[in-house]
mmCIF file of C-alpha atoms and ligand atoms in Angstrom:
data_model
loop_
_atom_site.group_PDB
_atom_site.id
_atom_site.type_symbol
_atom_site.label_atom_id
_atom_site.label_comp_id
_atom_site.label_asym_id
_atom_site.label_seq_id
_atom_site.Cartn_x
_atom_site.Cartn_y
_atom_site.Cartn_z
ATOM 1 C CA UNK A 159 208.694 44.874 13.379
ATOM 2 C CA UNK A 160 205.275 43.391 14.457
ATOM 3 C CA UNK A 161 205.682 45.233 17.834
ATOM 4 C CA UNK A 162 206.308 48.660 16.234
ATOM 5 C CA UNK A 163 203.357 48.191 13.888
ATOM 6 C CA UNK A 164 201.116 47.272 16.640
ATOM 7 C CA UNK A 165 202.162 50.406 18.396
ATOM 8 C CA UNK A 166 201.592 52.617 15.290
ATOM 9 C CA UNK A 167 198.243 51.022 14.980
ATOM 10 C CA UNK A 168 197.210 52.022 18.488
ATOM 11 C CA UNK A 169 198.644 55.289 18.725
ATOM 12 C CA UNK A 170 197.287 56.172 15.402
ATOM 13 C CA UNK A 171 193.466 55.235 16.369
ATOM 14 C CA UNK A 172 191.305 58.369 16.795
ATOM 15 C CA UNK A 173 190.747 58.634 20.452
ATOM 16 C CA UNK A 174 187.286 59.821 21.332
ATOM 17 C CA UNK A 175 186.078 57.828 24.276
ATOM 18 C CA UNK A 176 186.705 58.119 28.148
ATOM 19 C CA UNK A 177 186.245 55.063 30.500
ATOM 20 C CA UNK A 178 186.087 55.496 34.323
ATOM 21 C CA UNK A 179 185.277 51.954 35.597
ATOM 22 C CA UNK A 180 187.542 49.240 34.587
ATOM 23 C CA UNK A 181 189.092 46.502 36.768
ATOM 24 C CA UNK A 182 192.679 45.603 35.830
ATOM 25 C CA UNK A 183 192.413 42.042 37.060
ATOM 26 C CA UNK A 184 189.181 41.584 35.197
ATOM 27 C CA UNK A 185 190.763 42.963 31.910
ATOM 28 C CA UNK A 186 193.668 40.958 31.292
ATOM 29 C CA UNK A 187 194.093 39.713 27.827
ATOM 30 C CA UNK A 188 193.074 36.285 27.695
ATOM 31 C CA UNK A 189 195.924 35.227 25.379
ATOM 32 C CA UNK A 190 198.371 36.538 27.793
ATOM 33 C CA UNK A 191 196.699 34.576 30.724
ATOM 34 C CA UNK A 192 196.912 31.497 28.542
ATOM 35 C CA UNK A 193 200.706 32.189 27.870
ATOM 36 C CA UNK A 194 201.178 32.497 31.781
ATOM 37 C CA UNK A 195 199.092 29.414 32.610
ATOM 38 C CA UNK A 196 201.526 27.412 30.399
ATOM 39 C CA UNK A 197 204.356 28.964 31.889
ATOM 40 C CA UNK A 198 203.213 28.074 35.609
ATOM 41 C CA UNK A 199 202.417 24.474 34.380
ATOM 42 C CA UNK A 200 198.730 24.802 35.213
ATOM 43 C CA UNK A 201 196.597 22.072 33.794
ATOM 44 C CA UNK A 202 194.461 25.079 32.446
ATOM 45 C CA UNK A 203 197.426 25.801 30.108
ATOM 46 C CA UNK A 204 197.209 22.219 28.741
ATOM 47 C CA UNK A 205 193.556 22.795 27.366
ATOM 48 C CA UNK A 206 192.827 23.989 23.928
ATOM 49 C CA UNK A 207 192.613 27.854 23.799
ATOM 50 C CA UNK A 208 188.749 27.968 23.289
ATOM 51 C CA UNK A 209 188.283 25.854 26.577
ATOM 52 C CA UNK A 210 190.547 27.703 28.462
ATOM 53 C CA UNK A 211 188.818 30.928 27.378
ATOM 54 C CA UNK A 212 185.616 29.450 28.634
ATOM 55 C CA UNK A 213 187.122 28.788 32.072
ATOM 56 C CA UNK A 214 188.500 32.214 32.460
ATOM 57 C CA UNK A 215 185.427 34.363 30.924
ATOM 58 C CA UNK A 216 181.852 34.513 32.245
ATOM 59 C CA UNK A 217 178.915 34.980 29.983
ATOM 60 C CA UNK A 218 176.150 33.343 32.156
ATOM 61 C CA UNK A 219 173.314 35.198 33.690
ATOM 62 C CA UNK A 220 173.215 35.391 37.583
ATOM 63 C CA UNK A 221 175.714 32.812 38.368
ATOM 64 C CA UNK A 222 177.702 34.872 40.918
ATOM 65 C CA UNK A 223 179.754 31.788 42.034
ATOM 66 C CA UNK A 224 181.206 31.006 38.749
ATOM 67 C CA UNK A 225 181.960 34.770 38.108
ATOM 68 C CA UNK A 226 184.062 34.779 41.353
ATOM 69 C CA UNK A 227 185.595 31.444 40.500
ATOM 70 C CA UNK A 228 187.009 32.691 37.266
ATOM 71 C CA UNK A 229 189.395 35.188 39.388
ATOM 72 C CA UNK A 230 190.422 32.422 41.685
ATOM 73 C CA UNK A 231 191.658 30.474 38.764
ATOM 74 C CA UNK A 232 194.150 32.837 37.391
ATOM 75 C CA UNK A 233 195.069 35.286 40.285
ATOM 76 C CA UNK A 234 197.593 32.901 41.686
ATOM 77 C CA UNK A 235 199.438 32.771 38.763
ATOM 78 C CA UNK A 236 199.917 36.442 38.826
ATOM 79 C CA UNK A 237 200.879 36.681 42.373
ATOM 80 C CA UNK A 238 204.341 38.118 42.896
ATOM 81 C CA UNK A 239 205.244 38.185 38.931
ATOM 82 C CA UNK A 240 206.545 41.465 38.660
ATOM 83 C CA UNK A 241 206.899 41.271 34.787
ATOM 84 C CA UNK A 242 203.327 40.123 34.188
ATOM 85 C CA UNK A 243 202.028 42.709 36.426
ATOM 86 C CA UNK A 244 203.625 45.435 34.290
ATOM 87 C CA UNK A 245 202.583 43.652 31.029
ATOM 88 C CA UNK A 246 199.007 43.504 31.888
ATOM 89 C CA UNK A 247 198.989 47.152 32.588
ATOM 90 C CA UNK A 248 200.813 47.814 29.462
ATOM 91 C CA UNK A 249 198.510 45.702 27.384
ATOM 92 C CA UNK A 250 195.555 47.240 28.729
ATOM 93 C CA UNK A 251 196.653 50.634 27.575
ATOM 94 C CA UNK A 252 197.256 49.241 23.941
ATOM 95 C CA UNK A 253 193.791 47.420 24.053
ATOM 96 C CA UNK A 254 192.100 50.685 25.051
ATOM 97 C CA UNK A 255 193.985 52.773 22.606
ATOM 98 C CA UNK A 256 192.630 50.407 19.986
ATOM 99 C CA UNK A 257 189.076 50.741 21.092
ATOM 100 C CA UNK A 258 189.730 54.645 20.669
ATOM 101 C CA UNK A 259 190.037 55.350 24.307
ATOM 102 C CA UNK A 260 191.549 58.814 24.981
ATOM 103 C CA UNK A 261 191.629 58.382 28.831
ATOM 104 C CA UNK A 262 191.095 55.715 31.162
ATOM 105 C CA UNK A 263 191.083 55.208 34.916
ATOM 106 C CA UNK A 264 191.678 51.491 35.776
ATOM 107 C CA UNK A 265 191.496 50.473 39.245
ATOM 108 C CA UNK A 266 192.852 47.355 41.245
ATOM 109 C CA UNK A 267 193.649 46.261 44.838
ATOM 110 C CA UNK A 268 197.434 45.813 45.003
ATOM 111 C CA UNK A 269 197.221 43.224 47.813
ATOM 112 C CA UNK A 270 195.785 40.621 45.442
ATOM 113 C CA UNK A 271 199.090 40.458 43.235
ATOM 114 C CA UNK A 272 201.481 40.842 46.137
ATOM 115 C CA UNK A 273 203.421 38.047 47.422
ATOM 116 C CA UNK A 274 204.520 39.632 50.708
ATOM 117 C CA UNK A 275 202.950 41.507 53.406
ATOM 118 C CA UNK A 276 199.737 40.011 52.747
ATOM 119 C CA UNK A 277 199.006 37.823 55.999
ATOM 120 C CA UNK A 278 195.145 37.723 55.251
ATOM 121 C CA UNK A 279 195.925 35.722 52.122
ATOM 122 C CA UNK A 280 198.788 33.737 53.895
ATOM 123 C CA UNK A 281 201.166 35.584 51.555
ATOM 124 C CA UNK A 282 204.207 36.589 53.840
ATOM 125 C CA UNK A 283 207.172 34.728 52.106
ATOM 126 C CA UNK A 284 207.621 36.423 48.789
ATOM 127 C CA UNK A 285 209.523 39.554 47.779
ATOM 128 C CA UNK A 286 206.530 41.598 46.220
ATOM 129 C CA UNK A 287 204.723 43.802 48.644
ATOM 130 C CA UNK A 288 201.607 45.752 47.736
ATOM 131 C CA UNK A 289 203.682 48.727 47.382
ATOM 132 C CA UNK A 290 206.046 47.102 44.835
ATOM 133 C CA UNK A 291 202.721 45.991 42.918
ATOM 134 C CA UNK A 292 201.743 49.598 42.509
ATOM 135 C CA UNK A 293 205.294 50.558 41.083
ATOM 136 C CA UNK A 294 204.922 47.412 38.745
ATOM 137 C CA UNK A 295 201.476 48.887 37.452
ATOM 138 C CA UNK A 296 202.635 52.268 37.183
ATOM 139 C CA UNK A 297 205.551 51.304 35.074
ATOM 140 C CA UNK A 298 203.290 49.427 32.556
ATOM 141 C CA UNK A 299 200.742 52.260 32.446
ATOM 142 C CA UNK A 300 203.538 54.839 31.868
ATOM 143 C CA UNK A 301 205.196 53.109 29.000
ATOM 144 C CA UNK A 302 201.781 52.026 27.692
ATOM 145 C CA UNK A 303 200.721 55.781 27.613
ATOM 146 C CA UNK A 304 203.830 56.686 25.901
ATOM 147 C CA UNK A 305 203.707 53.914 23.333
ATOM 148 C CA UNK A 306 199.914 54.025 22.377
ATOM 149 C CA UNK A 307 199.182 57.708 22.657
ATOM 150 C CA UNK A 308 196.512 57.159 25.591
ATOM 151 C CA UNK A 309 196.372 58.800 29.006
ATOM 152 C CA UNK A 310 195.795 56.173 31.777
ATOM 153 C CA UNK A 311 195.650 56.707 35.425
ATOM 154 C CA UNK A 312 194.897 54.283 38.374
ATOM 155 C CA UNK A 313 192.537 54.134 41.272
ATOM 156 C CA UNK A 314 193.369 51.815 44.385
ATOM 157 C CA UNK A 315 190.689 49.721 45.788
ATOM 158 C CA UNK A 316 189.744 49.316 49.521
ATOM 159 C CA UNK A 317 188.026 45.616 49.525
ATOM 160 C CA UNK A 318 184.933 44.826 51.745
ATOM 161 C CA UNK A 319 186.005 41.726 53.993
ATOM 162 C CA UNK A 320 189.596 42.962 53.984
ATOM 163 C CA UNK A 321 189.504 45.990 56.246
ATOM 164 C CA UNK A 322 192.922 45.572 57.454
ATOM 165 C CA UNK A 323 194.241 46.651 54.076
ATOM 166 C CA UNK A 324 192.200 50.028 54.153
ATOM 167 C CA UNK A 325 194.813 52.079 55.981
ATOM 168 C CA UNK A 326 197.631 50.640 53.767
ATOM 169 C CA UNK A 327 195.440 51.497 50.547
ATOM 170 C CA UNK A 328 195.095 55.169 51.537
ATOM 171 C CA UNK A 329 198.674 55.560 52.376
ATOM 172 C CA UNK A 330 199.715 54.127 48.903
ATOM 173 C CA UNK A 331 197.185 56.580 47.362
ATOM 174 C CA UNK A 332 198.951 59.574 49.172
ATOM 175 C CA UNK A 333 202.315 58.359 48.285
ATOM 176 C CA UNK A 334 201.510 57.689 44.536
ATOM 177 C CA UNK A 335 199.096 60.615 44.224
ATOM 178 C CA UNK A 336 199.087 61.911 40.718
ATOM 179 C CA UNK A 337 201.848 59.699 40.060
ATOM 180 C CA UNK A 338 199.196 57.537 38.024
ATOM 181 C CA UNK A 339 197.041 57.073 41.341
ATOM 182 C CA UNK A 340 194.282 59.634 40.992
ATOM 183 C CA UNK A 341 191.624 58.085 43.616
ATOM 184 C CA UNK A 342 190.448 55.465 45.886
ATOM 185 C CA UNK A 343 187.585 52.990 45.573
ATOM 186 C CA UNK A 344 185.765 50.639 47.725
ATOM 187 C CA UNK A 345 185.056 47.349 45.957
ATOM 188 C CA UNK A 346 184.115 43.837 47.162
ATOM 189 C CA UNK A 347 180.915 41.981 48.088
ATOM 190 C CA UNK A 348 178.296 44.585 49.238
ATOM 191 C CA UNK A 349 176.724 41.987 51.684
ATOM 192 C CA UNK A 350 179.973 42.545 53.730
ATOM 193 C CA UNK A 351 179.794 45.275 56.485
ATOM 194 C CA UNK A 352 181.595 48.560 56.158
ATOM 195 C CA UNK A 353 183.933 49.130 59.003
ATOM 196 C CA UNK A 354 185.751 51.953 60.649
ATOM 197 C CA UNK A 355 188.828 51.289 58.589
ATOM 198 C CA UNK A 356 187.066 52.142 55.146
ATOM 199 C CA UNK A 357 185.423 55.093 56.783
ATOM 200 C CA UNK A 358 188.889 56.396 58.040
ATOM 201 C CA UNK A 359 190.578 55.715 54.893
ATOM 202 C CA UNK A 360 187.867 57.918 52.908
ATOM 203 C CA UNK A 361 188.200 60.539 55.547
ATOM 204 C CA UNK A 362 191.818 60.721 55.053
ATOM 205 C CA UNK A 363 191.248 60.939 51.419
ATOM 206 C CA UNK A 364 188.885 63.965 51.739
ATOM 207 C CA UNK A 365 191.629 65.463 54.027
ATOM 208 C CA UNK A 366 194.674 64.903 51.239
ATOM 209 C CA UNK A 367 192.309 65.849 48.185
ATOM 210 C CA UNK A 368 192.370 62.381 46.828
ATOM 211 C CA UNK A 369 189.284 61.647 44.608
ATOM 212 C CA UNK A 370 186.685 58.888 45.836
ATOM 213 C CA UNK A 371 184.485 56.369 44.420
ATOM 214 C CA UNK A 372 182.540 53.649 45.816
ATOM 215 C CA UNK A 373 180.921 50.650 44.521
ATOM 216 C CA UNK A 374 177.459 50.941 45.955
ATOM 217 C CA UNK A 375 173.867 50.143 44.760
ATOM 218 C CA UNK A 376 174.948 47.432 42.621
ATOM 219 C CA UNK A 377 173.849 44.157 44.272
ATOM 220 C CA UNK A 378 173.073 46.357 47.508
ATOM 221 C CA UNK A 379 170.256 48.536 48.259
ATOM 222 C CA UNK A 380 169.939 52.319 47.744
ATOM 223 C CA UNK A 381 170.872 52.734 51.373
ATOM 224 C CA UNK A 382 174.655 52.018 50.233
ATOM 225 C CA UNK A 383 174.378 54.675 47.817
ATOM 226 C CA UNK A 384 173.361 57.245 50.419
ATOM 227 C CA UNK A 385 176.241 55.949 52.773
ATOM 228 C CA UNK A 386 178.794 56.262 50.115
ATOM 229 C CA UNK A 387 177.633 59.812 49.471
ATOM 230 C CA UNK A 388 177.052 60.817 53.044
ATOM 231 C CA UNK A 389 179.810 59.129 55.116
ATOM 232 C CA UNK A 390 182.321 58.225 52.434
ATOM 233 C CA UNK A 391 181.959 61.447 50.702
ATOM 234 C CA UNK A 392 182.100 59.593 47.149
ATOM 235 C CA UNK A 393 182.076 61.812 44.271
ATOM 236 C CA UNK A 394 181.148 59.020 41.848
ATOM 237 C CA UNK A 395 179.039 55.788 42.428
ATOM 238 C CA UNK A 396 180.289 52.422 40.848
ATOM 239 C CA UNK A 397 176.882 51.246 39.220
ATOM 240 C CA UNK A 398 174.543 52.529 41.597
ATOM 241 C CA UNK A 399 171.481 51.014 39.977
ATOM 242 C CA UNK A 400 169.432 50.505 42.974
ATOM 243 C CA UNK A 401 169.410 54.345 43.615
ATOM 244 C CA UNK A 402 166.012 53.928 41.888
ATOM 245 C CA UNK A 403 164.600 52.588 44.911
ATOM 246 C CA UNK A 404 164.708 55.649 46.771
ATOM 247 C CA UNK A 405 163.184 58.557 44.770
ATOM 248 C CA UNK A 406 164.316 61.133 47.420
ATOM 249 C CA UNK A 407 167.716 60.146 47.083
ATOM 250 C CA UNK A 408 167.582 59.850 43.267
ATOM 251 C CA UNK A 409 166.298 63.483 43.159
ATOM 252 C CA UNK A 410 169.123 64.623 45.479
ATOM 253 C CA UNK A 411 171.876 62.760 43.187
ATOM 254 C CA UNK A 412 170.395 64.383 40.029
ATOM 255 C CA UNK A 413 170.530 67.792 41.780
ATOM 256 C CA UNK A 414 174.041 67.356 43.233
ATOM 257 C CA UNK A 415 175.000 65.681 39.679
ATOM 258 C CA UNK A 416 176.730 62.730 41.430
ATOM 259 C CA UNK A 417 178.292 60.701 38.590
ATOM 260 C CA UNK A 418 177.235 57.054 38.176
ATOM 261 C CA UNK A 419 179.629 54.547 36.567
ATOM 262 C CA UNK A 420 177.034 52.178 34.615
ATOM 263 C CA UNK A 421 178.312 48.955 33.298
ATOM 264 C CA UNK A 422 175.786 47.533 30.911
ATOM 265 C CA UNK A 423 177.080 44.051 30.257
ATOM 266 C CA UNK A 424 178.272 43.516 33.917
ATOM 267 C CA UNK A 425 174.945 44.407 35.090
ATOM 268 C CA UNK A 426 173.365 41.976 32.715
ATOM 269 C CA UNK A 427 175.304 39.133 33.416
ATOM 270 C CA UNK A 428 175.349 39.716 37.187
ATOM 271 C CA UNK A 429 171.804 40.635 37.184
ATOM 272 C CA UNK A 430 172.485 43.785 39.250
ATOM 273 C CA UNK A 431 170.180 46.187 37.098
ATOM 274 C CA UNK A 432 167.132 44.230 38.198
ATOM 275 C CA UNK A 433 166.319 43.304 34.429
ATOM 276 C CA UNK A 434 167.455 41.388 31.548
ATOM 277 C CA UNK A 435 165.595 43.744 29.337
ATOM 278 C CA UNK A 436 167.890 46.391 28.369
ATOM 279 C CA UNK A 437 164.992 48.700 27.473
ATOM 280 C CA UNK A 438 163.994 48.683 31.129
ATOM 281 C CA UNK A 439 167.627 49.063 32.257
ATOM 282 C CA UNK A 440 168.042 51.851 35.054
ATOM 283 C CA UNK A 441 170.363 53.638 32.456
ATOM 284 C CA UNK A 442 167.392 54.343 30.225
ATOM 285 C CA UNK A 443 165.733 56.402 33.053
ATOM 286 C CA UNK A 444 169.116 57.901 33.984
ATOM 287 C CA UNK A 445 169.388 59.119 30.313
ATOM 288 C CA UNK A 446 165.628 60.540 30.226
ATOM 289 C CA UNK A 447 166.364 62.366 33.470
ATOM 290 C CA UNK A 448 169.646 63.854 32.411
ATOM 291 C CA UNK A 449 171.647 62.028 35.360
ATOM 292 C CA UNK A 450 175.341 62.406 35.422
ATOM 293 C CA UNK A 451 176.629 58.969 34.167
ATOM 294 C CA UNK A 452 178.906 57.079 31.995
ATOM 295 C CA UNK A 453 179.298 53.866 30.270
ATOM 296 C CA UNK A 454 182.142 51.379 31.219
ATOM 297 C CA UNK A 455 183.002 47.853 30.935
ATOM 298 C CA UNK A 456 183.897 46.967 34.427
ATOM 299 C CA UNK A 457 185.628 43.660 33.668
ATOM 300 C CA UNK A 458 186.070 43.566 29.872
ATOM 301 C CA UNK A 459 187.899 40.261 29.297
ATOM 302 C CA UNK A 460 185.702 38.342 31.885
ATOM 303 C CA UNK A 461 182.622 39.575 30.152
ATOM 304 C CA UNK A 462 184.074 39.376 26.732
ATOM 305 C CA UNK A 463 182.933 43.019 26.048
ATOM 306 C CA UNK A 464 184.826 46.288 25.074
ATOM 307 C CA UNK A 465 183.847 49.920 25.633
ATOM 308 C CA UNK A 466 182.707 50.257 21.779
ATOM 309 C CA UNK A 467 180.364 47.160 22.668
ATOM 310 C CA UNK A 468 178.928 48.681 25.661
ATOM 311 C CA UNK A 469 177.989 51.926 23.347
ATOM 312 C CA UNK A 470 176.656 49.427 21.002
ATOM 313 C CA UNK A 471 174.373 47.886 23.706
ATOM 314 C CA UNK A 472 173.365 51.485 24.587
ATOM 315 C CA UNK A 473 172.487 52.380 21.119
ATOM 316 C CA UNK A 474 170.801 49.091 19.648
ATOM 317 C CA UNK A 475 169.119 47.853 22.797
ATOM 318 C CA UNK A 476 168.407 50.424 25.308
ATOM 319 C CA UNK A 477 167.637 52.606 22.411
ATOM 320 C CA UNK A 478 169.755 55.421 23.404
ATOM 321 C CA UNK A 479 170.360 58.385 20.733
ATOM 322 C CA UNK A 480 173.623 59.181 19.463
ATOM 323 C CA UNK A 481 173.442 62.710 21.137
ATOM 324 C CA UNK A 482 172.975 60.957 24.539
ATOM 325 C CA UNK A 483 175.880 58.691 23.989
ATOM 326 C CA UNK A 484 178.094 61.565 22.969
ATOM 327 C CA UNK A 485 177.099 63.426 26.060
ATOM 328 C CA UNK A 486 178.089 60.308 28.255
ATOM 329 C CA UNK A 487 181.644 60.769 26.983
ATOM 330 C CA UNK A 488 181.650 64.251 28.073
ATOM 331 C CA UNK A 489 180.125 63.300 31.364
ATOM 332 C CA UNK A 490 182.861 60.871 32.053
ATOM 333 C CA UNK A 491 185.685 63.596 31.110
ATOM 334 C CA UNK A 492 183.805 66.113 33.195
ATOM 335 C CA UNK A 493 183.798 63.543 36.188
ATOM 336 C CA UNK A 494 187.142 62.259 35.640
ATOM 337 C CA UNK A 495 189.869 62.399 38.613
ATOM 338 C CA UNK A 496 192.290 64.081 36.585
ATOM 339 C CA UNK A 497 193.932 67.402 37.914
ATOM 340 C CA UNK A 498 191.792 70.207 36.572
ATOM 341 C CA UNK A 499 194.032 71.602 33.652
ATOM 342 C CA UNK A 500 194.591 67.932 32.491
ATOM 343 C CA UNK A 501 190.778 67.630 32.458
ATOM 344 C CA UNK A 502 190.449 70.684 30.636
ATOM 345 C CA UNK A 503 192.991 69.368 28.030
ATOM 346 C CA UNK A 504 190.986 66.021 27.671
ATOM 347 C CA UNK A 505 187.705 67.981 27.348
ATOM 348 C CA UNK A 506 189.307 70.375 24.729
ATOM 349 C CA UNK A 507 190.659 67.340 22.871
ATOM 350 C CA UNK A 508 187.021 65.559 22.851
ATOM 351 C CA UNK A 509 185.466 68.825 21.621
ATOM 352 C CA UNK A 510 188.168 68.763 18.583
ATOM 353 C CA UNK A 511 187.401 65.186 17.781
ATOM 354 C CA UNK A 512 183.530 65.774 18.050
ATOM 355 C CA UNK A 513 183.541 69.045 15.924
ATOM 356 C CA UNK A 514 182.608 71.316 18.762
ATOM 357 C CA UNK A 515 184.353 74.587 18.498
ATOM 358 C CA UNK A 516 182.977 76.440 21.484
ATOM 359 C CA UNK A 517 185.219 76.762 24.469
ATOM 360 C CA UNK A 518 183.349 74.820 27.126
ATOM 361 C CA UNK A 519 184.493 74.605 30.802
ATOM 362 C CA UNK A 520 184.342 71.561 32.842
ATOM 363 C CA UNK A 521 181.113 72.379 34.489
ATOM 364 C CA UNK A 522 179.315 73.408 31.197
ATOM 365 C CA UNK A 523 180.032 70.033 29.814
ATOM 366 C CA UNK A 524 177.037 68.439 31.494
ATOM 367 C CA UNK A 525 174.651 70.468 29.503
ATOM 368 C CA UNK A 526 176.121 69.149 26.073
HETATM 369 ZN ZN1 ZN B 737 183.401 47.368 39.410
#
C-alpha cells in the first residue's frame, strides 16, 4: 500500500524540470545506503543515522580529500550487488520525479560497481561484469520510468586514470545505444592526463552517432575545454567554469552554442567556480551573455542538494530572473541527447507546462 501511494505521488507531480548532469553513485539515497551498510555488517551501519549521514555526505568547502573519501566508504558495499544497483537506479527515478523532473540523463562508470573483469581494481573473482552492471542499471531505470512517469536515460563515463576501460566503455555505449544509453562522458581527476584510449573512444562515438560530453574546465584550465571541443568533439561540457579564462574560446562557445552543464552547489563546495560569492559565479556571466547552459546537481546525495535547490540558489543567491531560469530548462531539453523525435516531444511537453502555445522547434528554443 505504501509503495503504491509513493508511486502515485511521484507519478502525479507536475514534471517541469530537466537534468543533464547527475552521477548515479553520488545520488544514492542515504537511507538506502544506511540499510546496505547494516546488511554488509559495516561499522558505519552501527552508527546513529545522523552520524552515518555525516560520513557519506560532503558539505565543506574545498576539502577534495574528504569529498573523494565519501565515495570510497560506500562503493565497496555496492560492488557486485545486482539488486542494489538496480534499486539505486530505480530510486533515483522516484526521487527525481518527486523533484518535478520530466527528463534526466544520469551517468556512471559501470566498472566501479563490477566484481569481475576489473583487474585495475583487483576485482576479478566475482560474477558481475561491467556489462552486467549496465543491464542492472537499465532494468532499474526502465522500471522507474514506468512507475514514476519520468523519462530517464544514461551516459557511460570513461575515467581519467583508468584508460584501459575506455575501449570497453565505447563498446558498451554501442551495444546499449538508445537502450537507455544515450552518450559517453569523460570524468575523473582533471590533473590526470588524457590518453589515446579516450581520444579513440570519442572518435568512435562520433563515427557511431553517440553523443559526447566531457568534464572539463571544472578544476582544470580553459585549455581542457578547448581540447574537449576540438579533440573529443564534445557537444556539451561538464562544468566548464574556467572557459572564462580564455575570452577567445568563450566567444567561440557562445557562437557555437556549446552547452555547459553547470552545477552550482558542487562548484561551491569543491571551489571549482573560483569564488564562494554566488553573485560572482561564472553562471551569472553565462546568463548575461546568453550562453547555452543548464543547472544540475552533479551528486545530489553527497552535496545534500536537489534540482529545486539548485534553482533556488540561482534565484536567491545568484540573482537570476525567473525568465532566465525557465530558459535553462529549455536549454537543457534542447541540448539533451534524446533522439530528435523524443526531444521534440519533451519540448512540447515543457511548452504545455509553461503555458507556451507556439510550436517551437529544437533550434528556436535557445531564444526563449
Ligand atoms: Zn560531474
